[in-house]
Every structure is written in structure tokens, then in C-alpha cells.
mmCIF file of C-alpha atoms in Angstrom:
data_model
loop_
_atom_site.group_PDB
_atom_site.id
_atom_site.type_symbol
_atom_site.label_atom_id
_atom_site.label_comp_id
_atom_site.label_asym_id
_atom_site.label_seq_id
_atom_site.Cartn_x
_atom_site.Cartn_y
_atom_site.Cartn_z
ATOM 1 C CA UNK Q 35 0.000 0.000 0.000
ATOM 2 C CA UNK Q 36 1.114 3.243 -0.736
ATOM 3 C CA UNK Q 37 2.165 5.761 2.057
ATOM 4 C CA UNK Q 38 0.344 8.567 4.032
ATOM 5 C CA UNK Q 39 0.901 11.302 6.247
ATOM 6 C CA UNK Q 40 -2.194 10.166 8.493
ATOM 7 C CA UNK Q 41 -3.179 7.162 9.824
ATOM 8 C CA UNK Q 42 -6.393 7.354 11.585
ATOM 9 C CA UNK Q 43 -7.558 5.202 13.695
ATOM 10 C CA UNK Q 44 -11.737 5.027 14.246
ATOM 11 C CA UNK Q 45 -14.040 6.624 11.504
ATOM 12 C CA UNK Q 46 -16.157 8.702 14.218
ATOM 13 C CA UNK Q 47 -17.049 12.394 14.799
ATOM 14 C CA UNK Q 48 -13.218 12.774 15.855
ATOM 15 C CA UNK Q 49 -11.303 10.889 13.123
ATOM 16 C CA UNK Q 50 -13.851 12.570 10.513
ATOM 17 C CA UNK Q 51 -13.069 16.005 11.590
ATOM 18 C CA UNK Q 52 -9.557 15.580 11.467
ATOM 19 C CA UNK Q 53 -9.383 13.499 8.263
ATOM 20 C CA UNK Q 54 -11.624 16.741 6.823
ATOM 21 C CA UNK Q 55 -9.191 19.274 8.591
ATOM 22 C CA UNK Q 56 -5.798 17.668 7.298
ATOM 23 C CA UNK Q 57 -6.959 16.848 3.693
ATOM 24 C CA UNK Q 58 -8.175 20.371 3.660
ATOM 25 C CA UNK Q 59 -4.425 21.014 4.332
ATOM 26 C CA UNK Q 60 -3.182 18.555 1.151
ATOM 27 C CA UNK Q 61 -2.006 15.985 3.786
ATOM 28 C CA UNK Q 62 -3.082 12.727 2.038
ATOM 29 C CA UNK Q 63 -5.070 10.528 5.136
ATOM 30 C CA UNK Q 64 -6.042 6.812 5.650
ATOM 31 C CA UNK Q 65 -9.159 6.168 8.126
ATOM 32 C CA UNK Q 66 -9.617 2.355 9.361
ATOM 33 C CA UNK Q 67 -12.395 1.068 11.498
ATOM 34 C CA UNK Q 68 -13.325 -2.516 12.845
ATOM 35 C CA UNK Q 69 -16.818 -1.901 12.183
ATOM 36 C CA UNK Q 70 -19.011 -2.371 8.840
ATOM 37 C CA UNK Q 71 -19.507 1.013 8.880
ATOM 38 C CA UNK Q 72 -18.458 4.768 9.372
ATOM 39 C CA UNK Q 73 -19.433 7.235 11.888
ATOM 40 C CA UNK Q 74 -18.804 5.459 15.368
ATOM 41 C CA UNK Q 75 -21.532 5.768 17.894
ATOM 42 C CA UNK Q 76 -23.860 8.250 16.119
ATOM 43 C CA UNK Q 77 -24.334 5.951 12.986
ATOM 44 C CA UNK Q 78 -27.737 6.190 12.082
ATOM 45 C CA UNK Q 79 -29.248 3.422 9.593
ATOM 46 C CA UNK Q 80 -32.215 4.223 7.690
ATOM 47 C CA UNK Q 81 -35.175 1.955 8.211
ATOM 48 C CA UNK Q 82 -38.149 2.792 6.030
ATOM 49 C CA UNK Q 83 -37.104 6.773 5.497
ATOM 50 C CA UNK Q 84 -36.084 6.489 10.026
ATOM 51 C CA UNK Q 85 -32.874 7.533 10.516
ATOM 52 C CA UNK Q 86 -32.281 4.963 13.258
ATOM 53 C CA UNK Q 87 -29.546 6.067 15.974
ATOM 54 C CA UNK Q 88 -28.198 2.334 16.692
ATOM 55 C CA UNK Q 89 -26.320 3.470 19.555
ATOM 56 C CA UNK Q 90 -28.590 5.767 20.946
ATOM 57 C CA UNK Q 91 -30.097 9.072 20.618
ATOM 58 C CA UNK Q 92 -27.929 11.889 20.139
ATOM 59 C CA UNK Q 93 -29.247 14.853 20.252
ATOM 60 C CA UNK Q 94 -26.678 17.645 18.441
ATOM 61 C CA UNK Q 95 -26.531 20.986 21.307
ATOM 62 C CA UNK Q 96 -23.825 23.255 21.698
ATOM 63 C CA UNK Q 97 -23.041 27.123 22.408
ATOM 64 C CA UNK Q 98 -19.942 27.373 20.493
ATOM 65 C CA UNK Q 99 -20.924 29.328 17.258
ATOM 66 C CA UNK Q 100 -18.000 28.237 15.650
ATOM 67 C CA UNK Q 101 -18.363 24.394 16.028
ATOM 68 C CA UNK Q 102 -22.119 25.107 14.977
ATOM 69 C CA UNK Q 103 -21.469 27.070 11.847
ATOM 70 C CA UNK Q 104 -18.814 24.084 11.036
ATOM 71 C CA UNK Q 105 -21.349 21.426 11.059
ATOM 72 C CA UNK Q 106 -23.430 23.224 8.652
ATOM 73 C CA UNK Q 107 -21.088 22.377 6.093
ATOM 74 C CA UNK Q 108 -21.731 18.681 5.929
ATOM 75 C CA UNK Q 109 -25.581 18.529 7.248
ATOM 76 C CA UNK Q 110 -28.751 20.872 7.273
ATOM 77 C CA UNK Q 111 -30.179 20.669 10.573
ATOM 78 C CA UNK Q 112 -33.883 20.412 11.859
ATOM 79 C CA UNK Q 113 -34.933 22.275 14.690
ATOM 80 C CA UNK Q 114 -35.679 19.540 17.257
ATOM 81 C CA UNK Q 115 -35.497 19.995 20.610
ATOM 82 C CA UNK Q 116 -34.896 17.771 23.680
ATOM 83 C CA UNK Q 117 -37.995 17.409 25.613
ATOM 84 C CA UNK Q 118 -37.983 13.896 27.249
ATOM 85 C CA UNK Q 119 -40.682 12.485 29.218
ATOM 86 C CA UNK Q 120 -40.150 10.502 32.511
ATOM 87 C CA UNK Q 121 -42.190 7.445 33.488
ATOM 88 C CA UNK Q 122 -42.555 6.121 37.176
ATOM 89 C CA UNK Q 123 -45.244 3.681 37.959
ATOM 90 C CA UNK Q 124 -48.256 5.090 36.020
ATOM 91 C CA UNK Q 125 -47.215 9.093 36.569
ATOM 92 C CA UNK Q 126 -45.767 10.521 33.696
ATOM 93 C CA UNK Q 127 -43.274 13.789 34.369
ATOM 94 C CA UNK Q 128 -41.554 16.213 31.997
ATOM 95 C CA UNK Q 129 -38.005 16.559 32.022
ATOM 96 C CA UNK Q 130 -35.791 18.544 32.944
ATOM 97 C CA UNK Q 131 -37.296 19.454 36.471
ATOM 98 C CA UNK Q 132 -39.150 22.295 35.715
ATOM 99 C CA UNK Q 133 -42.361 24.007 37.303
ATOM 100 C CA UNK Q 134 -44.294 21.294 34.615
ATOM 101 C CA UNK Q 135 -42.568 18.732 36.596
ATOM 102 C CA UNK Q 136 -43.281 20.349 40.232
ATOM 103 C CA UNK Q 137 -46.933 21.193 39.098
ATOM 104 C CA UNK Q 138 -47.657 18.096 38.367
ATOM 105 C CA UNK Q 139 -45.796 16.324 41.496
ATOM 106 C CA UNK Q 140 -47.368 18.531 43.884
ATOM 107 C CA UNK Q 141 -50.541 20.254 42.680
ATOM 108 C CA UNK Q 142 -48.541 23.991 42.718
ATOM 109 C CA UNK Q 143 -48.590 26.518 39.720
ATOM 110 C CA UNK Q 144 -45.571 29.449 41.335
ATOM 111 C CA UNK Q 145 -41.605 29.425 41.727
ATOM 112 C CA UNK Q 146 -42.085 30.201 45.228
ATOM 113 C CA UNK Q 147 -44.448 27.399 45.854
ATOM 114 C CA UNK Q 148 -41.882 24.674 44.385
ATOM 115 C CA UNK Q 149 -38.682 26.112 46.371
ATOM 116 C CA UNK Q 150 -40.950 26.079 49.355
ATOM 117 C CA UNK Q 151 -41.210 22.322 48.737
ATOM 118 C CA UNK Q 152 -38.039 21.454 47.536
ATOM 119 C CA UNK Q 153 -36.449 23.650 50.880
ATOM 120 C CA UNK Q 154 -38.611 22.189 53.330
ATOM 121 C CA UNK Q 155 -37.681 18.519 51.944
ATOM 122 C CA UNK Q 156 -34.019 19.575 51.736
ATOM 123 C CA UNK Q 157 -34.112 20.930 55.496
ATOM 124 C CA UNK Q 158 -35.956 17.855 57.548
ATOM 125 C CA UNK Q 159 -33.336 14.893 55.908
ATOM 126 C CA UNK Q 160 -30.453 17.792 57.954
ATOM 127 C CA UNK Q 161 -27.835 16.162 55.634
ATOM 128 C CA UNK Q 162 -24.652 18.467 55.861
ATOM 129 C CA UNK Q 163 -21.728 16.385 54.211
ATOM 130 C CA UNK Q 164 -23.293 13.895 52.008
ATOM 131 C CA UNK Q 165 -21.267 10.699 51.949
ATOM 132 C CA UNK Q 166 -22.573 9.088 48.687
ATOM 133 C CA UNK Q 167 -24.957 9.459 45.929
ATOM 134 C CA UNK Q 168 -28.291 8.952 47.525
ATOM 135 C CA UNK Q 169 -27.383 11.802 50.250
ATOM 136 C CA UNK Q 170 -25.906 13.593 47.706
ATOM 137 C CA UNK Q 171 -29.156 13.871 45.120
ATOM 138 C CA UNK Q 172 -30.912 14.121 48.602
ATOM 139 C CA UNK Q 173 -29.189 17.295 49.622
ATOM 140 C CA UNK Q 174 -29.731 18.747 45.993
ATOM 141 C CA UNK Q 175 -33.176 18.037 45.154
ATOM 142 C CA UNK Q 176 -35.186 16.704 48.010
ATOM 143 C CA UNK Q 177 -37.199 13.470 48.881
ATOM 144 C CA UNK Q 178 -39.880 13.036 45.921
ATOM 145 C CA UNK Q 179 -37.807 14.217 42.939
ATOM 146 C CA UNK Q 180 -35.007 11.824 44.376
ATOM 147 C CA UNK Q 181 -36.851 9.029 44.813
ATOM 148 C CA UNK Q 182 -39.764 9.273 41.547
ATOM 149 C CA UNK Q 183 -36.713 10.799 39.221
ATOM 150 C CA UNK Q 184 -33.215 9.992 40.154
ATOM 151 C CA UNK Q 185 -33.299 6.745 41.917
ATOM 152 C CA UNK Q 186 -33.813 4.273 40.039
ATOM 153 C CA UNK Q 187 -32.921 5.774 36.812
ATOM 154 C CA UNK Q 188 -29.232 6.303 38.378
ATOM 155 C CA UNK Q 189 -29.587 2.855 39.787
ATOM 156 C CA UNK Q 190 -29.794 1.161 36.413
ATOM 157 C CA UNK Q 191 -27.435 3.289 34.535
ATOM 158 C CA UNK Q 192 -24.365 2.011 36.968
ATOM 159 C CA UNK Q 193 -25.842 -1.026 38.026
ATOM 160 C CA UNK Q 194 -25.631 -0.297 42.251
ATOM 161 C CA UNK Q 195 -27.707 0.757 45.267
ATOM 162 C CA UNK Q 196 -27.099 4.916 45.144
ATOM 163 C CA UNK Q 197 -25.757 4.562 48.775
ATOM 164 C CA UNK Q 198 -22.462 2.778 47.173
ATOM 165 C CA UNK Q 199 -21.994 5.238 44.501
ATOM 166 C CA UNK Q 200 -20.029 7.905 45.400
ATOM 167 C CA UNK Q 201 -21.443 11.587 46.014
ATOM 168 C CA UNK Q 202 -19.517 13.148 42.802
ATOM 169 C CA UNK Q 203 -21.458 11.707 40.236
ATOM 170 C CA UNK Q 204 -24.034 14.078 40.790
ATOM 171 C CA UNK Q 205 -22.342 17.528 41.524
ATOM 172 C CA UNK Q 206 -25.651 19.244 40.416
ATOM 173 C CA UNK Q 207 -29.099 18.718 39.500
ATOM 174 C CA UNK Q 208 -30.280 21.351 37.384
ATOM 175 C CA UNK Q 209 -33.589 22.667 39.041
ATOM 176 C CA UNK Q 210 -35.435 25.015 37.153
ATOM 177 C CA UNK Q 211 -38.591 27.165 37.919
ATOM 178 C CA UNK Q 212 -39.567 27.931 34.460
ATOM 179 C CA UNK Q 213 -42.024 26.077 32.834
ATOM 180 C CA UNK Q 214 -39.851 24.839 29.811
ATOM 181 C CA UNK Q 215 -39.033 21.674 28.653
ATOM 182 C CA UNK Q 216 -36.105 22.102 26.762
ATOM 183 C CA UNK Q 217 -33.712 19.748 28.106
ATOM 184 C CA UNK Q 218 -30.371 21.847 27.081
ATOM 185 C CA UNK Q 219 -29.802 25.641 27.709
ATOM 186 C CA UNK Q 220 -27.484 25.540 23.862
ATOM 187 C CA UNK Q 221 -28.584 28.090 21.442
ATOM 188 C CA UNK Q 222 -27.759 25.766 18.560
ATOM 189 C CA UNK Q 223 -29.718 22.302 18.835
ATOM 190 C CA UNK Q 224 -31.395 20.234 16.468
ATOM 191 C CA UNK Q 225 -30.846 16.715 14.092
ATOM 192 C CA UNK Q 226 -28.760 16.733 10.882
ATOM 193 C CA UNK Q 227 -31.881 15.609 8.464
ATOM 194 C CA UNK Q 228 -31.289 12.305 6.926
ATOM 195 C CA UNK Q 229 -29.286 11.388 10.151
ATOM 196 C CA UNK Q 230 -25.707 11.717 11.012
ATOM 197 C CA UNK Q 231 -23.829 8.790 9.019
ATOM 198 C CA UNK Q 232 -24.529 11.167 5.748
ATOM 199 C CA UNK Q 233 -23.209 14.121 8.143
ATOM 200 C CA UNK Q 234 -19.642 12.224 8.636
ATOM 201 C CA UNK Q 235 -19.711 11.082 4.885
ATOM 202 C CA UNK Q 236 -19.927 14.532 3.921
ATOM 203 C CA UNK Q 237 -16.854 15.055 6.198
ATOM 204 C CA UNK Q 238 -14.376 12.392 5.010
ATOM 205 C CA UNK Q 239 -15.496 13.205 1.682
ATOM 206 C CA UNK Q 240 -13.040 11.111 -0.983
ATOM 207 C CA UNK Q 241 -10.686 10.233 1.826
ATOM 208 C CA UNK Q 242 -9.605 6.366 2.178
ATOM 209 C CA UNK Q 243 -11.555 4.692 3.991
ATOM 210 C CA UNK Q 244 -11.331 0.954 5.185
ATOM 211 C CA UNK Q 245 -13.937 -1.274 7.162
ATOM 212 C CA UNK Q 246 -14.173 -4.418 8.613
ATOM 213 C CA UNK Q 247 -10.387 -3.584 9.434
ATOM 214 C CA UNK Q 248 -8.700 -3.983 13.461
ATOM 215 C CA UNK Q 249 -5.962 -1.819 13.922
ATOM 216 C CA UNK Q 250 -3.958 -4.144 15.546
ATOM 217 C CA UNK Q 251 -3.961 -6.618 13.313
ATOM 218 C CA UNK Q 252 -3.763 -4.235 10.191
ATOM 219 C CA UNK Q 253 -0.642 -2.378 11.940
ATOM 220 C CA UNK Q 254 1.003 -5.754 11.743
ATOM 221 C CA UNK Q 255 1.238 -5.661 8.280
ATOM 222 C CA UNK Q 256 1.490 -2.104 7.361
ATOM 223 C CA UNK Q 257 3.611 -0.901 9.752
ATOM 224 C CA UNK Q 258 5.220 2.620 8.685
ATOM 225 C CA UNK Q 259 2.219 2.833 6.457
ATOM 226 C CA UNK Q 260 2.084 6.667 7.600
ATOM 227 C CA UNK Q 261 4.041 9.436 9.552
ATOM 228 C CA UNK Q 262 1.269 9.950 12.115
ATOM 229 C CA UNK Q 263 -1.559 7.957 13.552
ATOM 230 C CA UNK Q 264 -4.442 9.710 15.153
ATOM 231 C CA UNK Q 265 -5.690 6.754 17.367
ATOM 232 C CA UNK Q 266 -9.153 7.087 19.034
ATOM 233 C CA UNK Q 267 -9.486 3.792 20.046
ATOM 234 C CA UNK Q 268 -9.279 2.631 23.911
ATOM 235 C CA UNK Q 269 -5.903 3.774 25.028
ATOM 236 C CA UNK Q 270 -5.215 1.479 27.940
ATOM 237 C CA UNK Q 271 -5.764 -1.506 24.863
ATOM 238 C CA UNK Q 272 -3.309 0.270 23.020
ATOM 239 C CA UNK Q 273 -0.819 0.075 25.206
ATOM 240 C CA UNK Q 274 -2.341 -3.969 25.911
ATOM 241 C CA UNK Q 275 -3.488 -2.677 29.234
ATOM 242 C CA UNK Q 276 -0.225 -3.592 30.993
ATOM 243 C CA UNK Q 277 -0.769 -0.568 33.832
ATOM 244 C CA UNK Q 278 -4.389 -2.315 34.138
ATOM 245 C CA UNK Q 279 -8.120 -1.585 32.747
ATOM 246 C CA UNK Q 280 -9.776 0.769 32.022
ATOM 247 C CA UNK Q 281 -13.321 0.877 33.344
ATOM 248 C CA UNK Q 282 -16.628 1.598 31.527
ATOM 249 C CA UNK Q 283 -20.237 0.994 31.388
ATOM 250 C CA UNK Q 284 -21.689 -0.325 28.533
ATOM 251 C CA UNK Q 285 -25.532 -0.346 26.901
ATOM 252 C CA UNK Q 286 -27.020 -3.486 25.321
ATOM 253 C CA UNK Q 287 -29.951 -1.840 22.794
ATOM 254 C CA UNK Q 288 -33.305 -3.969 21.838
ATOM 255 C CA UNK Q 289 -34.691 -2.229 18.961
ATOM 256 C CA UNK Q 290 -38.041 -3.286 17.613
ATOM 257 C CA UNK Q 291 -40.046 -2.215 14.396
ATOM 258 C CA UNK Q 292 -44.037 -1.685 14.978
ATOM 259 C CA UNK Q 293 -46.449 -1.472 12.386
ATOM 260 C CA UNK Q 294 -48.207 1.388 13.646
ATOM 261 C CA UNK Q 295 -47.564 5.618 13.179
ATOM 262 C CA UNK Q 296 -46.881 6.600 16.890
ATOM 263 C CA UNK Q 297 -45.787 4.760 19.565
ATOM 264 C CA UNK Q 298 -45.090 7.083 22.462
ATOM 265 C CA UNK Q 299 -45.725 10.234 20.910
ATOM 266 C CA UNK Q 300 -42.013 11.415 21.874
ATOM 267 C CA UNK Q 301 -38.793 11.011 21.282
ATOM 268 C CA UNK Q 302 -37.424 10.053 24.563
ATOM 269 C CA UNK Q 303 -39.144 8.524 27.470
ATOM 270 C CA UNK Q 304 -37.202 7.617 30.207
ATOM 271 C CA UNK Q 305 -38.309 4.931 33.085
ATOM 272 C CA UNK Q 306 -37.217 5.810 36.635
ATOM 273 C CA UNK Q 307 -38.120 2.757 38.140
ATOM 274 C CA UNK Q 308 -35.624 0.356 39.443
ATOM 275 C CA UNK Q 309 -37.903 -2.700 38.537
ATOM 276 C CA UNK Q 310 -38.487 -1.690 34.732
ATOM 277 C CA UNK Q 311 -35.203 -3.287 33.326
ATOM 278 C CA UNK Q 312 -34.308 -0.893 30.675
ATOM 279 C CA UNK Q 313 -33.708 3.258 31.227
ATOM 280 C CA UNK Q 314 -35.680 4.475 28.588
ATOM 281 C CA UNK Q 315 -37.241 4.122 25.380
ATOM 282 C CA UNK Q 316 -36.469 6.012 21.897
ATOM 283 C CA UNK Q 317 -38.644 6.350 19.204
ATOM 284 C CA UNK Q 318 -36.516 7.230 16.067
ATOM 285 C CA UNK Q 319 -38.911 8.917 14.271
ATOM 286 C CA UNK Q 320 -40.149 11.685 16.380
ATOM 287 C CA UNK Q 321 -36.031 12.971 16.164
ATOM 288 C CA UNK Q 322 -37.049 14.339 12.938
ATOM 289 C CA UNK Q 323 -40.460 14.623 12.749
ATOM 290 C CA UNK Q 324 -41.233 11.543 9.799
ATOM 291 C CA UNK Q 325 -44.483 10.797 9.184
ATOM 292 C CA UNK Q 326 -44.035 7.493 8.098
ATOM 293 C CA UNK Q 327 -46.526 4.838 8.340
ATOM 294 C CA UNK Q 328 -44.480 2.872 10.883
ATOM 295 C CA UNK Q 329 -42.416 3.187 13.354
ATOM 296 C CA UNK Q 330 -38.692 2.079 15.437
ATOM 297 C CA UNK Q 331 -38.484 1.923 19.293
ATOM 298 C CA UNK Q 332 -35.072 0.680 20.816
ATOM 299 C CA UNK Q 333 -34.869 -0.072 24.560
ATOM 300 C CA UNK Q 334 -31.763 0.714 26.700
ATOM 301 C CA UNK Q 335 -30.418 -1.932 29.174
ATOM 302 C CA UNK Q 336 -27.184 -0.646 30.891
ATOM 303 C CA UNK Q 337 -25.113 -3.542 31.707
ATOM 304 C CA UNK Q 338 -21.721 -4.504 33.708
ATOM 305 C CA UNK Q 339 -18.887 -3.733 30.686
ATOM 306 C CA UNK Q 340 -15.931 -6.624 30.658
ATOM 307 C CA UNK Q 341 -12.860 -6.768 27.840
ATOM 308 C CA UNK Q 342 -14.197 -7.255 24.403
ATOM 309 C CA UNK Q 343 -17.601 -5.324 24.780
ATOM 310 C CA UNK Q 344 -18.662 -2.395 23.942
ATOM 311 C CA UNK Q 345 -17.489 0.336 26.370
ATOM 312 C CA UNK Q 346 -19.755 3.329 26.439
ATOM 313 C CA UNK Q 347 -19.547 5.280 29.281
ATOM 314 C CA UNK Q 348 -15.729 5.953 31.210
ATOM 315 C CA UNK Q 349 -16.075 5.635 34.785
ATOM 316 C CA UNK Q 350 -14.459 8.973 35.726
ATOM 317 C CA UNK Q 351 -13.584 7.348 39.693
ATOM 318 C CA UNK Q 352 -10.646 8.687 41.764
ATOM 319 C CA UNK Q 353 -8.820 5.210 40.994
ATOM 320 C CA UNK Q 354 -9.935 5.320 36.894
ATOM 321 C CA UNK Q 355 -8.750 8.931 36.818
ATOM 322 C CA UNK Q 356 -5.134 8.103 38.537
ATOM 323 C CA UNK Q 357 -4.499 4.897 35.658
ATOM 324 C CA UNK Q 358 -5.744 7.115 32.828
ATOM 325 C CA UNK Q 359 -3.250 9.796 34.024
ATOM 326 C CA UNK Q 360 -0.389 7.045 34.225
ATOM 327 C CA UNK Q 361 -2.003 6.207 30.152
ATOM 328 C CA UNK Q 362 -1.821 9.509 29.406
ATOM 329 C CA UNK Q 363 2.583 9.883 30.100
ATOM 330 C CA UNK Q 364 3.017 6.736 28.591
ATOM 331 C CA UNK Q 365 0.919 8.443 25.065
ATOM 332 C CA UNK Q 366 2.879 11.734 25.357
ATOM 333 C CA UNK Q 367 6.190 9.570 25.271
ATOM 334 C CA UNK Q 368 4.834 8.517 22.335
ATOM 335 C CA UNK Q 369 6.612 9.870 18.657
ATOM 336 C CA UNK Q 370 3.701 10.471 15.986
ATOM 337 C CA UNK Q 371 0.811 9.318 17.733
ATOM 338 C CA UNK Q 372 -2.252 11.251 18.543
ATOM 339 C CA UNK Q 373 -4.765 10.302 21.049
ATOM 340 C CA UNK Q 374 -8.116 11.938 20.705
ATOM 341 C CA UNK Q 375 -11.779 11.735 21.206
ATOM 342 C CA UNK Q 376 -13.950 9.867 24.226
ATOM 343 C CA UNK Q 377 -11.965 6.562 24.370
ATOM 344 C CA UNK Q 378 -8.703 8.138 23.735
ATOM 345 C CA UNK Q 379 -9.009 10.534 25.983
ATOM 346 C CA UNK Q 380 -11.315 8.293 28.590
ATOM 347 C CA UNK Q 381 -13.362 11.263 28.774
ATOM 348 C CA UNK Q 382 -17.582 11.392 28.233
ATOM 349 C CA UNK Q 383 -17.542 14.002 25.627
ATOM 350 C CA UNK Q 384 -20.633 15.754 24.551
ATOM 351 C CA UNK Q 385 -20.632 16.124 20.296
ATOM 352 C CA UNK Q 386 -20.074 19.566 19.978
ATOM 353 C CA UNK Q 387 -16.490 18.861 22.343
ATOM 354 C CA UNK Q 388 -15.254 16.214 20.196
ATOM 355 C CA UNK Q 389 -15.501 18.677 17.324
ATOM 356 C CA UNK Q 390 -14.326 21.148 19.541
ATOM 357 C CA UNK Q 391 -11.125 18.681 20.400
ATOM 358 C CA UNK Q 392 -10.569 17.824 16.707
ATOM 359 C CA UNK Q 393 -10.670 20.946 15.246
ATOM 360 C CA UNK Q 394 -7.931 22.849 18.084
ATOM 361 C CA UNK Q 395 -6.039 19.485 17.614
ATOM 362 C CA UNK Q 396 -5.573 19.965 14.226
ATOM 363 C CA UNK Q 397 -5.005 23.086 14.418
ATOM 364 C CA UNK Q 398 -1.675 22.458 16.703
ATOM 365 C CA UNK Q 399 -0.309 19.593 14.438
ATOM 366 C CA UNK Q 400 -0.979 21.043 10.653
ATOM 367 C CA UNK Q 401 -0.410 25.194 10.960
#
């Protein structure tokens, strides 16, 4: 095979951007992933006219103009906006907490009504230094939101009891005494139409692109193959995990096609209940409005993550933290590679960061 100045490693939102960026630049780029197909976790597959998000909804939001005004390049946006709906037992709650949310928990219609609550809840638990999760939420957003919102939900997502999760996972729950449902505070928000795989197509453009193809194994045989590698795979298997693992949480997704128009009437509909098995339901359509004459609903089951699945979610812990930052020297030591995006960088990053990442990244290594 012929040479290249980049290798890159993972044909997601990061490896895109940077493929876009450096043959922008006249640097000639190789992308490889081991899956069938491009765009990492925000592949969408269409299904009847549904763009179907196979690894979840994502939900494009961000305040940076500049990363917003870049997208726009590769995608026309729709104007959707996150307004999920919560389920516990047979009450039904909008989220975020918002006076909609209070109202209908406790029969009030003012501000001053639902910090009265919230206060008074707050006050009689008298917890001062909250020594894990549960006291944590506790101290932030009283007894009923905690236990008909956060509980269970939280519950499922990590797989304990809240009392043995530690108190930073929630720093803050967003309380607001508005009644508005729009889940993110981002000026900029909506769905590229036609979903996101033609959004990252549009990016890499005519750039090389192989599938079905694990670094690893690849490297073996094309070793030198270019000056640089921009890896965004796991970087504690890069290095064959020999300071330890890397911990995650990963999703297992049930996806089911129905023969009717509307199935939930929204997008997003989480379940807060520690017996329903899954965290929520999406229907795909709603993300951009289709009208088609059926429907796609996926269910979310967060599960345990072990080597060889797929990891979702880093588990940002005091003892994760300390063996990414003992992954992170060994990466700086090394010549011509380039760590980058949420499993490079063991980091949960939002959509609009990744870009963010990418695009000051390759600014540093190509001006």
C-alpha cells in the first residue's frame, strides 16, 4: 500500500473532523475502522425513510458558534429539541425538572411554591456532608424528585444501590422554575436531516476509507504505512493494558419495528423505576419529525462492561482517573501518535467537544 501522512484510527465524529481538517491542508489521510460502517456511535441506519440512531439518541446541542457554523457544512439541521418524558409507575413527568414537573408532582402553579417544597424537603433529611450518591441527590433536590426521578434511573445506569456510589457523580441537578421543557440551555440544537452517518460522509469526503479492518492486526502488516496515527481507540488496549483496565459501562440496545404511526408520541421517554429493566425508550422517528406509516423503538439496558464489549460510558472514579493519568505519560512519550476523542481521551464528551477537540487538535499539528 502506498504511504500517508495520516493514519487514523476510528471513523467517528473525531477521526472525521480531522481526516476533513488535514486533507483540507493537502495531507493525504487513511481512516480504518473494525466496524461495517463509518461514523462510530452516532451511525444512524435508515429503516423505512427512520434515521435509526443504533447506539442511541444523540441529540446535536452546543453554544460554540463556531463548532455550529462548522457542522453546517456537511448537514442541514432540523430544529428539534430535547424534551424527554419521565415514566414512574403510572405518573408521567416532563423533564428537565421544571415548574411542569413540580406542578404536576405537587398540585402547585408558582416558583415560590416549588422552592418552598423542595427547601422544606431539603431541610428535615439535615444532611450536611453527604457521603454518597443517595445523600448527595438528597441534599440537591429533596425526597420526591429523588426518589420518583433519580433513583432508580441512576440505579440502572451504573448497576448499584445509590448509597455505594459515590457523592460526585451528581455535583448538580439542574432545578429550574420555568415552565420549559427544553432539556439543554445551547442556542444551537437540532438533528442533521437524513441522520448523522450522511453528516460524517460529507466530512471524510473522498478520503480512504477501510472497514471491517482492526488496527492491531492491520498495523502488523502495514507498519510505517504513515508518519502519524491519530488513534481514538481505547488507550489502555493500546498500550495492551499492561498498567491495568480501564473501566466503563456499557448499553445493550433492543430495537423493535411496529407497524403502527406513533408509539409514544415522543422522542425520549425515560423509566425511573428500578424494577423496569431498561432506562428508557427512543422512538426514532419523532427525532425528525417523519411521518411514516411505521415506526422504530429501541430499549436501553445498561449492563456490567468486561474486555471485548462495547465500552460506552468511562467511569471517571478517583482510581480510573489516577491509571488514565499514568495512560496519558506513557501516550505523550509517544513519537507520531495522537490520542483523541472519548476513548482516547477516557473522557464522556458531549458532540459539539469532540468537534471542539478535533478541530484545536488539528489546528496544533498542521499550521
Amino acid at each position: 500500500m502506498k504511504k500517508y501522512d495520516f493514519l487514523i484510527v476510528g471513523a467517528g465524529l473525531y477521526g472525521a473532523v480531522f481526516a476533513h481538517e488535514a486533507e483540507k491542508r493537502g495531507k493525504t489521510c487513511l481512516v480504518i475502522d473494525k466496524r461495517s460502517h463509518i461514523a462510530g456511535n452516532i451511525y444512524t441506519e435508515d429503516v423505512d425513510g427512520i434515521a435509526v440512531h443504533k447506539y442511541g439518541a444523540h441529540i446535536f446541542h452546543t453554544s460554540n458558534k463556531k463548532v455550529w457554523e462548522y457542522v453546517q457544512q456537511f448537514a442541514e439541521f432540523n430544529h428539534y429539541i430535547n424534551s424527554p418524558i419521565a415514566v414512574y409507575k403510572d405518573e408521567l413527568y416532563n423533564l428537565p425538572f421544571n415548574m411542569n414537573t413540580f406542578s404536576k408532582m405537587w398540585g402547585i402553579r408558582t416558583p415560590a411554591e416549588a422552592k418552598e417544597k423542595i427547601q422544606e424537603q431539603i431541610a428535615e433529611l439535615n444532611i450536611s456532608e453527604p457521603k454518597n450518591l443517595e445523600e448527595q441527590a438528597l441534599s440537591l433536590v429533596g425526597t420526591d424528585v429523588y426518589k420518583k426521578l433519580v433513583k432508580g434511573y441512576t440505579e440502572k445506569q451504573w448497576g448499584r444501590d445509590c448509597k455505594e456510589l459515590p457523592a460526585f457523580i451528581i455535583r448538580r441537578l439542574p432545578l429550574r422554575f420555568v415552565y420549559d421543557n427544553n432539556y439543554f440551555n445551547d442556542p444551537y440544537q437540532g438533528i442533521p436531516k437524513g441522520g448523522y452517518t450522511r453528516m460524517v460522509a460529507n466530512m471524510l469526503g473522498n478520503t480512504e476509507v477501510l472497514l471491517n479492518t482492526d488496527y492491531y492486526a492491520f498495523i502488523k502488516d502495514y507498519e510505517g504505512i504513515a508518519e502519524t496515527t491519530v488513534f481514538t481507540g481505547m488507550i489502555d488496549e493500546f498500550f495492551d493494558y499492561k498498567l491495568g483496565v480501564l473501566e466503563y459501562r456499557s448499553v445493550r440496545f433492543e430495537e423493535e419495528k411496529l407497524d403502527i404511526d406513533n408509539y409514544q408520541g415522543n422522542a425520549v421517554v425515560n423509566y425511573t423505576e428500578r424494577e423496569v429493566p431498561y432506562t428508557r425508550i427512543i422512538e426514532h422517528k419523532h427525532f425528525d419529525f417523519g411521518k411514516q406509516p411505521t415506526t422504530v423503538i429501541s430499549r436501553e439496558y445498561p449492563s456490567e462492561w468486561k474486555k471485548g464489549d462495547e465500552p460506552y460510558y468511562p467511569i471517571n472514579n478517583e482510581r480510573n482517573n489516577s491509571l488514565y493519568a499514568e495512560y496519558k505519560e506513557l501516550a505523550e512519550q509517544q513519537k507520531n501518535v495522537i490520542f483523541g476523542g472519548r476513548l482516547g481521551a477516557y473522557k464522556y464528551y458531549d458532540m459539539d467537544k469532540v468537534i471542539e477537540a478535533a478541530l484545536e487538535k488539528a489546528e496544533e499539528i498542521l499550521n
